[in-house]
Amino acid sequence: MLPLLIGGLRMPGPDHLSTLKTPVRLLICEHDRVTPNLAYAQHFLRELPDSADRILVHGAGHVPMLEAPDRIAALIGEHVHAGPHQRAA
């Protein structure tokens, strides 16, 4: 796993994130030790459009669906069910 993680740090992140027209919600886990926020999330935080939601999931690690399933389900559900006019507000 370590070579994969190190290789990921050397590669550029996805391009053209700032031009996304699709509603985006980025969930960042506070205690993720596999893909630490400092190294991996910065590109997304910087490059996503201003309209993207950026949410820090407190108390969660690398697999938040198992650690906080109700919270993750609620965050996904509210994003899916929110209309575009509600996201822009």
PDB file of N, CA, C and O in Angstrom, residues 3 10 19 33 42-43 63 69 75 78 83 85 87:
ATOM      1  N   PRO A   3       3.828   1.970  -1.457  1.00  0.00           N
ATOM      2  CA  PRO A   3       4.244   2.436  -2.787  1.00  0.00           C
ATOM      3  C   PRO A   3       3.103   3.105  -3.564  1.00  0.00           C
ATOM      4  O   PRO A   3       3.316   4.081  -4.274  1.00  0.00           O
ATOM      5  N   ARG A  10       3.073  11.748  -6.142  1.00  0.00           N
ATOM      6  CA  ARG A  10       3.906  12.227  -7.245  1.00  0.00           C
ATOM      7  C   ARG A  10       3.092  12.580  -8.490  1.00  0.00           C
ATOM      8  O   ARG A  10       3.548  13.325  -9.334  1.00  0.00           O
ATOM      9  N   THR A  19     -14.074  23.560 -13.559  1.00  0.00           N
ATOM     10  CA  THR A  19     -15.083  23.743 -14.605  1.00  0.00           C
ATOM     11  C   THR A  19     -16.279  22.803 -14.449  1.00  0.00           C
ATOM     12  O   THR A  19     -17.166  22.813 -15.293  1.00  0.00           O
ATOM     13  N   ARG A  33      -5.942   8.186   8.144  1.00  0.00           N
ATOM     14  CA  ARG A  33      -4.494   7.986   8.164  1.00  0.00           C
ATOM     15  C   ARG A  33      -3.993   7.286   6.902  1.00  0.00           C
ATOM     16  O   ARG A  33      -2.798   7.206   6.676  1.00  0.00           O
ATOM     17  N   GLN A  42      -5.821  18.594  -0.394  1.00  0.00           N
ATOM     18  CA  GLN A  42      -5.528  19.985  -0.757  1.00  0.00           C
ATOM     19  C   GLN A  42      -5.839  20.300  -2.215  1.00  0.00           C
ATOM     20  O   GLN A  42      -6.381  21.363  -2.521  1.00  0.00           O
ATOM     21  N   HIS A  43      -5.512  19.412  -3.119  1.00  0.00           N
ATOM     22  CA  HIS A  43      -5.794  19.647  -4.538  1.00  0.00           C
ATOM     23  C   HIS A  43      -7.287  19.845  -4.754  1.00  0.00           C
ATOM     24  O   HIS A  43      -7.704  20.768  -5.457  1.00  0.00           O
ATOM     25  N   VAL A  63     -12.688   4.898   6.505  1.00  0.00           N
ATOM     26  CA  VAL A  63     -13.911   4.227   6.031  1.00  0.00           C
ATOM     27  C   VAL A  63     -15.109   4.794   6.808  1.00  0.00           C
ATOM     28  O   VAL A  63     -15.683   4.146   7.681  1.00  0.00           O
ATOM     29  N   PRO A  69     -22.092   5.548   9.755  1.00  0.00           N
ATOM     30  CA  PRO A  69     -22.991   5.279   8.622  1.00  0.00           C
ATOM     31  C   PRO A  69     -24.203   6.202   8.542  1.00  0.00           C
ATOM     32  O   PRO A  69     -24.585   6.629   7.450  1.00  0.00           O
ATOM     33  N   LEU A  75     -25.594  12.887   4.830  1.00  0.00           N
ATOM     34  CA  LEU A  75     -24.881  13.857   3.995  1.00  0.00           C
ATOM     35  C   LEU A  75     -25.080  13.562   2.505  1.00  0.00           C
ATOM     36  O   LEU A  75     -25.281  14.474   1.710  1.00  0.00           O
ATOM     37  N   GLU A  78     -28.952  14.302   1.640  1.00  0.00           N
ATOM     38  CA  GLU A  78     -29.325  15.713   1.514  1.00  0.00           C
ATOM     39  C   GLU A  78     -28.722  16.326   0.250  1.00  0.00           C
ATOM     40  O   GLU A  78     -29.325  17.194  -0.368  1.00  0.00           O
ATOM     41  N   GLY A  83     -32.169  20.565  -4.483  1.00  0.00           N
ATOM     42  CA  GLY A  83     -32.251  21.079  -5.857  1.00  0.00           C
ATOM     43  C   GLY A  83     -31.098  22.018  -6.138  1.00  0.00           C
ATOM     44  O   GLY A  83     -30.492  22.572  -5.221  1.00  0.00           O
ATOM     45  N   HIS A  85     -31.104  25.013  -7.124  1.00  0.00           N
ATOM     46  CA  HIS A  85     -31.343  26.351  -6.587  1.00  0.00           C
ATOM     47  C   HIS A  85     -31.001  26.412  -5.104  1.00  0.00           C
ATOM     48  O   HIS A  85     -30.600  27.444  -4.604  1.00  0.00           O
ATOM     49  N   ARG A  87     -28.553  24.606  -3.642  1.00  0.00           N
ATOM     50  CA  ARG A  87     -27.097  24.526  -3.525  1.00  0.00           C
ATOM     51  C   ARG A  87     -26.435  25.860  -3.791  1.00  0.00           C
ATOM     52  O   ARG A  87     -25.422  26.187  -3.234  1.00  0.00           O
TER      53      ARG A  87
END
